[in-house]
Amino acid sequence: MQAVCRKATENDIETLVDLIAGYAEKGIMLPRSRDMLKRQIHTFVVAEVSGEVVGCGSLTQLGADLVEIRSLGISEGYKGLGIGSKLVDQLLHEAKEQNIPKVMALTYEVNFFEKNGFTIVNKEIFPEKVWTDCIHCPKQHACDEIAVLRMLN
Ligand SMILES: CC(C)(COP(=O)(O)OP(=O)(O)OC[C@H]1O[C@@H](n2cnc3c(N)ncnc32)[C@H](O)[C@@H]1OP(=O)(O)O)[C@@H](O)C(=O)NCCC(=O)NCCS
C-alpha cells in the first residue's frame, strides 16, 4: 500500500476534525476544534492512500530550538503499515527546514517512537510545554504520558 505524505491544506480540515475527534474520545489525543485547525492547518501534515487521508500529525513550536509532534494518528485499518513512521519522517523534515534541532512528543506509544530514533527523557526538561497545551489538559495534574526526544543533526 503506497502512502504519500504532504502538507495539509484547508480542504483537509473536515477530515482532520473527524480523525482527531475519534482519538480524543478515546483519551489518546487532545481534541482540536475546527477553529483551531483552521488557524493551525499550516502546522499539519497528512498521509494519503489512493487519494484518501488516512493519517495526520502536526508540529508545534515550544521554544527557539524545540518543537513538539502533536495529533499524530493513523486511521483504523491502516496502522502497522509504516505510515506513522512516514509521517514522523515528514515532520522531522519540516523541523530541519525550520532549523529546529530538538523534536519531542508526549505519548503512550513509546516503542513506536523509539523505532523512529527517539529516546525517553524526563518531562521536567521541557518547561515551555507547561505553558501551552498542558494548561488545557484534563490530565494536567496526573499526566501519565511519556516524554520522548530526538535530536536532529
Ligand atoms: C502510534 C501510531 C501513530 C503508529 O503508526 P503506524 O503507522 O501504526 O506505525 P508504523 O507502521 O509506522 O510502525 C513503525 C514501527 O513501530 C512499531 N509500532 C507501531 N505501533 C506500535 C505500538 N503500538 N507498540 C509497539 N510497536 C509499535 C511497528 O511494529 C513498526 O516496527 P517495525 O519497523 O519493526 O515493523 C498509530 O498506531 C496510531 O495512530 N495510534 C493511535 C494514536 C496515537 O496513540 N498516537 C500517538 C500520539 S503521540
Short mmCIF file of C-alpha atoms and ligand atoms in Angstrom, two decimals:
data_model
loop_
_atom_site.label_atom_id
_atom_site.label_comp_id
_atom_site.label_asym_id
_atom_site.label_seq_id
_atom_site.Cartn_x
_atom_site.Cartn_y
_atom_site.Cartn_z
CA MET A 1 0.00 0.00 0.00
CA GLN A 2 1.64 3.23 -1.15
CA ALA A 3 1.12 6.20 1.21
CA VAL A 4 2.01 9.74 0.22
CA CYS A 5 2.75 12.38 2.86
CA ARG A 6 2.10 16.05 2.16
CA LYS A 7 1.38 19.32 3.93
CA ALA A 8 -2.27 19.70 4.91
CA THR A 9 -4.46 22.26 3.17
CA GLU A 10 -7.75 23.95 4.06
CA ASN A 11 -9.54 21.17 2.14
CA ASP A 12 -8.38 18.67 4.78
CA ILE A 13 -9.93 20.46 7.75
CA GLU A 14 -13.19 18.44 7.95
CA THR A 15 -11.32 15.13 7.62
CA LEU A 16 -8.90 16.19 10.36
CA VAL A 17 -11.75 17.27 12.65
CA ASP A 18 -13.23 13.73 12.42
CA LEU A 19 -9.92 11.84 12.63
CA ILE A 20 -8.76 13.74 15.72
CA ALA A 21 -12.20 13.66 17.41
CA GLY A 22 -12.14 9.84 17.16
CA TYR A 23 -8.86 9.65 19.08
CA ALA A 24 -9.82 12.39 21.54
CA GLU A 25 -12.92 10.38 22.54
CA LYS A 26 -10.62 7.51 23.47
CA GLY A 27 -8.40 9.85 25.52
CA ILE A 28 -5.28 9.29 23.41
CA MET A 29 -5.19 12.76 21.85
CA LEU A 30 -6.23 16.24 22.87
CA PRO A 31 -9.30 17.46 20.98
CA ARG A 32 -8.80 20.06 18.24
CA SER A 33 -11.61 22.41 17.33
CA ARG A 34 -12.44 23.34 13.76
CA ASP A 35 -11.37 26.93 14.53
CA MET A 36 -8.06 25.83 15.92
CA LEU A 37 -7.47 23.57 12.91
CA LYS A 38 -8.28 26.45 10.57
CA ARG A 39 -5.73 28.65 12.34
CA GLN A 40 -3.02 25.99 12.53
CA ILE A 41 -3.56 23.97 9.37
CA HIS A 42 -0.10 25.04 8.14
CA THR A 43 1.46 23.04 11.01
CA PHE A 44 -0.21 19.77 9.90
CA VAL A 45 0.90 17.04 7.52
CA VAL A 46 -1.35 14.27 6.22
CA ALA A 47 -0.83 10.80 4.73
CA GLU A 48 -2.93 9.75 1.75
CA VAL A 49 -3.60 6.33 0.29
CA SER A 50 -5.32 6.35 -3.11
CA GLY A 51 -6.38 9.96 -2.54
CA GLU A 52 -7.92 9.29 0.89
CA VAL A 53 -6.47 10.90 4.02
CA VAL A 54 -5.64 8.07 6.45
CA GLY A 55 -3.35 9.82 8.92
CA CYS A 56 -2.11 13.14 10.25
CA GLY A 57 0.41 14.80 12.52
CA SER A 58 1.44 18.31 13.46
CA LEU A 59 4.43 20.27 14.71
CA THR A 60 4.07 22.90 17.42
CA GLN A 61 6.88 25.29 18.26
CA LEU A 62 7.59 25.30 22.01
CA GLY A 63 10.80 27.31 22.02
CA ALA A 64 13.54 28.66 19.78
CA ASP A 65 15.13 25.20 19.46
CA LEU A 66 12.24 22.88 20.31
CA VAL A 67 9.13 21.58 18.53
CA GLU A 68 6.55 19.01 19.63
CA ILE A 69 4.86 16.37 17.49
CA ARG A 70 1.14 16.51 18.22
CA SER A 71 -2.05 14.99 16.85
CA LEU A 72 -0.26 12.02 15.29
CA GLY A 73 -2.78 9.35 14.31
CA ILE A 74 -3.45 6.73 11.68
CA SER A 75 -6.96 5.53 10.77
CA GLU A 76 -8.06 2.05 11.81
CA GLY A 77 -7.19 -0.44 9.08
CA TYR A 78 -4.05 1.48 8.09
CA LYS A 79 -1.94 1.00 11.25
CA GLY A 80 1.23 -1.09 11.23
CA LEU A 81 1.96 -0.36 7.58
CA GLY A 82 4.74 2.17 8.08
CA ILE A 83 2.50 5.20 7.52
CA GLY A 84 3.02 6.61 11.04
CA SER A 85 6.80 6.40 10.54
CA LYS A 86 6.46 8.15 7.19
CA LEU A 87 4.53 10.99 8.83
CA VAL A 88 7.17 11.28 11.56
CA ASP A 89 9.87 11.46 8.84
CA GLN A 90 7.93 14.25 7.16
CA LEU A 91 7.60 16.15 10.46
CA LEU A 92 11.33 15.71 11.18
CA HIS A 93 12.00 17.08 7.70
CA GLU A 94 9.79 20.12 8.46
CA ALA A 95 11.70 20.71 11.74
CA LYS A 96 15.03 20.52 9.88
CA GLU A 97 13.78 23.01 7.28
CA GLN A 98 12.93 25.38 10.14
CA ASN A 99 16.42 24.84 11.65
CA ILE A 100 14.96 23.48 14.87
CA PRO A 101 17.25 20.82 16.38
CA LYS A 102 15.04 19.22 19.04
CA VAL A 103 11.80 17.34 18.36
CA MET A 104 9.79 15.94 21.29
CA ALA A 105 6.49 14.19 21.86
CA LEU A 106 4.36 13.21 24.83
CA THR A 107 2.98 9.76 24.13
CA TYR A 108 1.81 6.32 25.22
CA GLU A 109 3.41 4.83 22.06
CA VAL A 110 7.00 4.72 23.30
CA ASN A 111 8.04 1.68 21.21
CA PHE A 112 6.84 3.34 18.04
CA PHE A 113 8.85 6.50 18.76
CA GLU A 114 11.96 4.51 19.80
CA LYS A 115 11.79 2.71 16.45
CA ASN A 116 11.82 6.17 14.88
CA GLY A 117 15.01 7.25 16.66
CA PHE A 118 13.55 8.97 19.75
CA THR A 119 14.72 8.31 23.32
CA ILE A 120 12.81 8.61 26.60
CA VAL A 121 13.60 11.77 28.59
CA ASN A 122 12.40 13.38 31.81
CA LYS A 123 9.36 15.58 31.21
CA GLU A 124 10.76 18.24 33.54
CA ILE A 125 13.35 19.28 30.95
CA PHE A 126 10.55 20.91 28.90
CA PRO A 127 9.34 23.93 30.89
CA GLU A 128 7.81 25.67 27.84
CA LYS A 129 5.36 22.82 27.46
CA VAL A 130 3.62 23.62 30.74
CA TRP A 131 2.55 26.99 29.45
CA THR A 132 0.98 25.86 26.23
CA ASP A 133 -1.25 22.81 25.77
CA CYS A 134 -0.93 21.29 29.24
CA ILE A 135 -2.87 24.04 30.97
CA HIS A 136 -5.93 22.98 28.95
CA CYS A 137 -5.45 19.24 29.51
CA PRO A 138 -7.76 17.39 31.92
CA LYS A 139 -4.78 15.20 32.91
CA GLN A 140 -2.63 18.20 33.81
CA HIS A 141 -2.00 17.13 37.42
CA ALA A 142 -1.80 13.39 36.71
CA CYS A 143 -0.03 13.21 33.38
CA ASP A 144 0.92 9.62 32.59
CA GLU A 145 2.32 10.25 29.12
CA ILE A 146 5.99 9.58 28.44
CA ALA A 147 8.26 12.28 27.01
CA VAL A 148 10.45 11.28 24.05
CA LEU A 149 13.06 13.37 22.27
CA ARG A 150 15.00 13.21 19.03
CA MET A 151 17.93 15.50 18.30
CA LEU A 152 18.42 16.41 14.66
CA ASN A 153 21.85 16.95 13.22
C1 LIG B 1 1.15 5.14 17.05
C2 LIG B 1 0.77 5.23 15.57
C3 LIG B 1 0.84 6.68 15.11
C4 LIG B 1 1.83 4.38 14.81
O1 LIG B 1 1.60 4.47 13.40
P1 LIG B 1 1.69 3.18 12.47
O2 LIG B 1 1.55 3.60 11.07
O3 LIG B 1 0.76 2.15 13.00
O4 LIG B 1 3.19 2.69 12.79
P2 LIG B 1 4.26 2.10 11.76
O5 LIG B 1 3.60 1.07 10.92
O6 LIG B 1 4.98 3.19 11.06
O7 LIG B 1 5.24 1.37 12.78
C5 LIG B 1 6.62 1.60 12.86
C6 LIG B 1 7.23 0.61 13.82
O8 LIG B 1 6.71 0.82 15.12
C7 LIG B 1 6.06 -0.36 15.59
N1 LIG B 1 4.84 0.03 16.30
C8 LIG B 1 3.83 0.76 15.82
N2 LIG B 1 2.87 0.91 16.76
C9 LIG B 1 3.32 0.24 17.84
C10 LIG B 1 2.80 0.01 19.13
N3 LIG B 1 1.62 0.50 19.50
N4 LIG B 1 3.53 -0.71 20.01
C11 LIG B 1 4.73 -1.23 19.62
N5 LIG B 1 5.28 -1.04 18.43
C12 LIG B 1 4.58 -0.31 17.55
C13 LIG B 1 5.75 -1.17 14.36
O9 LIG B 1 5.69 -2.56 14.65
C14 LIG B 1 6.90 -0.84 13.45
O10 LIG B 1 8.02 -1.63 13.78
P3 LIG B 1 8.92 -2.32 12.61
O11 LIG B 1 9.51 -1.15 11.86
O12 LIG B 1 9.91 -3.12 13.35
O13 LIG B 1 7.97 -3.12 11.79
C15 LIG B 1 -0.61 4.62 15.27
O14 LIG B 1 -0.67 3.30 15.70
C16 LIG B 1 -1.78 5.38 15.88
O15 LIG B 1 -2.43 6.17 15.21
N6 LIG B 1 -2.09 5.17 17.19
C17 LIG B 1 -3.21 5.82 17.85
C18 LIG B 1 -2.95 7.29 18.09
C19 LIG B 1 -1.73 7.52 18.97
O16 LIG B 1 -1.57 6.93 20.03
N7 LIG B 1 -0.85 8.41 18.51
C20 LIG B 1 0.37 8.80 19.20
C21 LIG B 1 0.16 10.16 19.78
S1 LIG B 1 1.72 10.92 20.16
#
